[in-house]
Amino acid sequence: RREQARLKGSVVEEDTEEWQKDPHFTGLERVGGVDLSYVKGDESRACASLVVLSYPALEVLYQDCRMVAVSAPYVAGFLAFREVPVLVEAVQRLQQEEPQLQPQVLLVDGNGLLHPRGFGTACHLGVLTDLPCIGVAKNLLQVDGLVRDELHREQVRSLQRSGETFPLTGTSGKVLGMVSCHFYNNSSKPLYVSVGHRVSLGTAVRLVRACCRFRVPEPIRQVRPRPGTWGLP
């Protein structure tokens, strides 16, 4: 908790790059995605993946998927301490081997400020790498009074009809993230977008939507190992 609180003090919740301030993201050329996929039946082994796509074409420029040993235990609210170290190593390998392909922003399969202590994996990775980071989760983390109740489900249904977004406002009054839908095959499930580091929430939502061809944005969809790869399900 002390380490999370210390690192949280370095989180920047605002746009810091010129491309972020442009409606069309002029100047953005590389978007990255990161994820950890665990071996079925073995939570101590995982594939740490980093992918870099061109923008706006969303073509793969770089991909790194390596089996790693995960020694830290899983503790709810502290997942970053289990996963971020190997993701930082993946970013550092890229910076050393192909520095010209360093992503200008990372999409993280997980949460940022939408976290019990306001410091999820996307914040943690962003602070340690000093890269703009965005949290993109497929399920609602129920914190600060946020729950998947009937009201939330009705808001999502309305969102699916309109294709818009709505804020996730906790009982504290703080907006922790945004719910966003991307239509595919006449249906859509929500994504929960939150600030990680060096990006505003509005910019985070716009970029996630701009990177969607299907439900999940391409940097995260492409970073997932295909079935059967490295023994993963």
Coordinates of C-alpha atoms in Angstrom, one line a residue:
R1 CA 0.0 0.0 0.0
R2 CA 2.8 2.4 0.8
E3 CA 4.5 1.7 -2.5
Q4 CA 1.3 2.2 -4.4
A5 CA 0.7 5.5 -2.6
R6 CA 4.3 6.7 -3.3
L7 CA 4.1 5.9 -7.0
K8 CA 0.5 7.3 -7.3
G9 CA 1.9 10.7 -6.5
S10 CA 3.7 10.6 -9.9
V11 CA 0.6 9.9 -12.0
V12 CA -0.3 12.6 -14.5
E13 CA -4.0 12.7 -15.4
E14 CA -3.6 15.2 -18.3
D15 CA -2.5 15.2 -21.9
T16 CA 1.2 15.8 -22.2
E17 CA 1.8 15.2 -25.9
E18 CA 1.0 17.4 -28.9
W19 CA -0.7 14.6 -30.8
Q20 CA -3.1 14.1 -27.9
K21 CA -4.5 17.6 -28.4
D22 CA -5.3 17.1 -32.1
P23 CA -8.8 15.9 -32.9
H24 CA -7.3 13.5 -35.5
F25 CA -4.3 12.6 -33.4
T26 CA -1.9 14.1 -36.0
G27 CA 1.6 13.1 -35.1
L28 CA 0.6 9.7 -33.6
E29 CA 2.4 6.9 -35.5
R30 CA 2.8 4.0 -33.0
V31 CA 0.3 2.5 -30.5
G32 CA 1.3 -0.3 -28.2
G33 CA -0.5 -3.0 -26.3
V34 CA 0.6 -5.2 -23.4
D35 CA -0.8 -8.2 -21.7
L36 CA 0.1 -11.3 -19.6
S37 CA -1.5 -14.6 -20.6
Y38 CA -1.2 -17.5 -18.1
V39 CA -0.6 -21.1 -19.0
K40 CA -3.7 -23.1 -18.3
G41 CA -3.4 -24.8 -15.0
D42 CA -0.2 -23.1 -14.0
E43 CA -0.4 -19.6 -12.6
S44 CA 3.4 -19.4 -12.2
R45 CA 4.1 -19.3 -16.0
A46 CA 2.8 -16.8 -18.4
C47 CA 3.4 -15.2 -21.8
A48 CA 4.4 -11.6 -21.5
S49 CA 3.4 -9.8 -24.7
L50 CA 4.1 -6.4 -26.2
V51 CA 2.9 -5.4 -29.6
V52 CA 3.3 -2.1 -31.5
L53 CA 0.9 -1.1 -34.3
S54 CA 1.1 1.7 -36.8
Y55 CA -1.4 4.4 -36.5
P56 CA -3.9 5.0 -38.1
A57 CA -3.4 1.8 -40.3
L58 CA -3.2 -0.4 -37.2
E59 CA -0.6 -2.8 -38.8
V60 CA 1.8 -4.8 -36.6
L61 CA 5.2 -3.2 -36.6
Y62 CA 6.7 -5.2 -33.6
Q63 CA 5.7 -8.2 -31.5
D64 CA 7.4 -9.7 -28.5
C65 CA 5.9 -12.7 -26.7
R66 CA 8.1 -14.5 -24.1
M67 CA 7.4 -17.1 -21.5
V68 CA 8.2 -15.8 -18.1
A69 CA 8.1 -17.1 -14.5
V70 CA 5.7 -15.2 -12.3
S71 CA 6.7 -15.5 -8.7
A72 CA 4.7 -12.9 -6.9
P73 CA 1.3 -14.3 -5.6
Y74 CA -2.0 -12.9 -6.7
V75 CA -3.5 -10.5 -4.2
A76 CA -6.6 -8.6 -5.1
G77 CA -5.8 -4.9 -5.7
F78 CA -2.1 -5.6 -6.1
L79 CA -2.0 -7.4 -9.4
A80 CA 0.5 -4.9 -10.8
F81 CA 3.2 -6.1 -8.5
R82 CA 2.8 -9.5 -10.1
E83 CA 2.6 -8.5 -13.7
V84 CA 4.2 -5.0 -14.2
P85 CA 7.9 -6.1 -13.7
V86 CA 7.9 -8.4 -16.7
L87 CA 5.9 -5.9 -18.8
V88 CA 8.5 -3.2 -18.0
E89 CA 11.2 -5.7 -19.1
A90 CA 9.4 -6.1 -22.5
V91 CA 9.3 -2.3 -23.0
Q92 CA 13.0 -2.0 -22.1
R93 CA 13.9 -4.8 -24.6
L94 CA 12.1 -2.8 -27.3
Q95 CA 13.8 0.4 -26.3
Q96 CA 17.2 -1.3 -26.6
E97 CA 16.6 -3.4 -29.7
E98 CA 14.3 -1.3 -31.8
P99 CA 14.2 2.2 -30.2
Q100 CA 12.7 3.7 -33.4
L101 CA 9.6 1.6 -32.7
Q102 CA 8.9 2.7 -29.2
P103 CA 5.1 3.2 -28.8
Q104 CA 3.9 6.7 -28.2
V105 CA 1.1 5.3 -26.0
L106 CA 0.4 1.9 -24.4
L107 CA -3.1 0.3 -24.1
V108 CA -3.1 -2.0 -21.1
D109 CA -5.5 -4.9 -20.7
G110 CA -6.6 -3.8 -17.3
N111 CA -7.5 -0.7 -15.2
G112 CA -5.8 2.6 -14.4
L113 CA -7.5 5.0 -12.0
L114 CA -10.4 2.6 -11.8
H115 CA -8.9 0.8 -8.9
P116 CA -9.5 0.5 -5.1
R117 CA -6.6 2.9 -4.4
G118 CA -6.7 4.7 -7.8
F119 CA -3.5 3.0 -9.0
G120 CA -4.2 0.0 -11.3
T121 CA -1.8 -1.7 -13.7
A122 CA -2.0 1.0 -16.4
C123 CA -1.0 3.6 -13.8
H124 CA 1.8 1.5 -12.4
L125 CA 3.2 0.6 -15.8
G126 CA 2.9 4.2 -17.0
V127 CA 4.8 5.6 -14.0
L128 CA 7.6 3.1 -14.3
T129 CA 8.1 3.5 -18.1
D130 CA 7.1 7.2 -18.2
L131 CA 4.9 6.4 -21.3
P132 CA 1.4 7.5 -21.8
C133 CA -0.9 4.6 -20.7
I134 CA -4.6 3.8 -20.9
G135 CA -6.4 1.1 -19.0
V136 CA -9.0 -0.9 -21.1
A137 CA -11.0 -3.5 -19.1
K138 CA -13.7 -5.8 -20.3
N139 CA -15.4 -6.1 -16.9
L140 CA -16.4 -3.5 -14.3
L141 CA -14.2 -3.4 -11.3
Q142 CA -16.6 -2.6 -8.5
V143 CA -15.0 0.1 -6.5
D144 CA -16.1 3.4 -4.8
G145 CA -19.7 2.3 -4.9
L146 CA -19.7 1.3 -8.6
V147 CA -21.8 -1.9 -9.1
R148 CA -23.2 -3.8 -12.0
D149 CA -26.8 -3.3 -10.9
E150 CA -29.9 -2.9 -13.0
L151 CA -29.3 0.8 -13.3
H152 CA -25.8 0.1 -14.7
R153 CA -27.2 -2.5 -17.1
E154 CA -29.9 -0.1 -18.3
Q155 CA -27.2 2.6 -18.9
V156 CA -25.2 0.0 -20.9
R157 CA -28.3 -0.9 -23.0
S158 CA -28.9 2.7 -23.8
L159 CA -25.2 3.1 -24.7
Q160 CA -25.5 0.2 -27.1
R161 CA -28.3 1.9 -28.8
S162 CA -26.7 5.3 -29.1
G163 CA -23.0 4.2 -29.5
E164 CA -22.0 6.9 -27.0
T165 CA -20.2 6.9 -23.6
F166 CA -21.1 7.6 -20.0
P167 CA -18.9 8.3 -17.0
L168 CA -18.3 6.0 -14.1
T169 CA -18.8 8.3 -11.1
G170 CA -18.0 6.8 -7.7
T171 CA -19.8 7.6 -4.5
S172 CA -16.9 9.9 -3.8
G173 CA -18.0 12.1 -6.7
K174 CA -14.8 11.3 -8.7
V175 CA -15.1 10.2 -12.3
L176 CA -13.0 7.0 -12.3
G177 CA -13.4 6.1 -16.0
M178 CA -15.8 5.9 -18.9
V179 CA -18.0 3.1 -20.4
S180 CA -17.6 2.8 -24.2
C181 CA -19.1 0.5 -26.8
H182 CA -18.0 -0.3 -30.3
F183 CA -20.5 -1.9 -32.5
Y184 CA -19.6 -5.1 -34.3
N185 CA -22.0 -7.6 -36.0
N186 CA -25.0 -5.5 -34.7
S187 CA -24.1 -6.1 -31.0
S188 CA -21.7 -4.6 -28.5
K189 CA -20.4 -5.3 -25.1
P190 CA -19.0 -2.4 -23.0
L191 CA -15.4 -1.5 -22.4
Y192 CA -14.3 0.3 -19.2
V193 CA -11.7 2.9 -20.1
S194 CA -9.6 4.7 -17.5
V195 CA -6.6 6.9 -17.3
G196 CA -3.2 5.3 -16.7
H197 CA -0.6 8.0 -17.0
R198 CA 0.1 11.2 -19.1
V199 CA -3.3 11.2 -20.8
S200 CA -6.7 12.7 -20.1
L201 CA -9.8 10.6 -19.9
G202 CA -11.4 12.2 -22.9
T203 CA -8.3 11.5 -25.0
A204 CA -8.2 8.0 -23.7
V205 CA -11.7 7.2 -24.8
R206 CA -11.3 8.8 -28.2
L207 CA -8.1 6.8 -28.9
V208 CA -9.6 3.5 -27.7
R209 CA -12.6 4.0 -30.1
A210 CA -10.3 5.0 -32.9
C211 CA -8.3 1.8 -32.5
C212 CA -11.4 -0.5 -32.5
R213 CA -12.1 -2.7 -35.6
F214 CA -14.0 -5.1 -33.4
R215 CA -15.1 -4.9 -29.8
V216 CA -11.6 -4.8 -28.3
P217 CA -9.1 -2.2 -29.6
E218 CA -6.5 -3.7 -32.0
P219 CA -3.4 -3.1 -29.8
I220 CA -5.0 -5.3 -27.1
R221 CA -6.6 -7.8 -29.5
Q222 CA -3.3 -8.3 -31.3
V223 CA -1.3 -8.7 -28.2
R224 CA -3.2 -11.8 -27.1
P225 CA -1.4 -15.0 -28.1
R226 CA -3.4 -17.1 -30.6
P227 CA -4.9 -20.4 -29.2
G228 CA -2.3 -23.1 -29.0
T229 CA 0.6 -20.6 -28.9
W230 CA 3.2 -21.4 -26.1
G231 CA 0.9 -24.0 -24.8
L232 CA -1.8 -21.4 -23.9
P233 CA -5.5 -22.3 -24.2

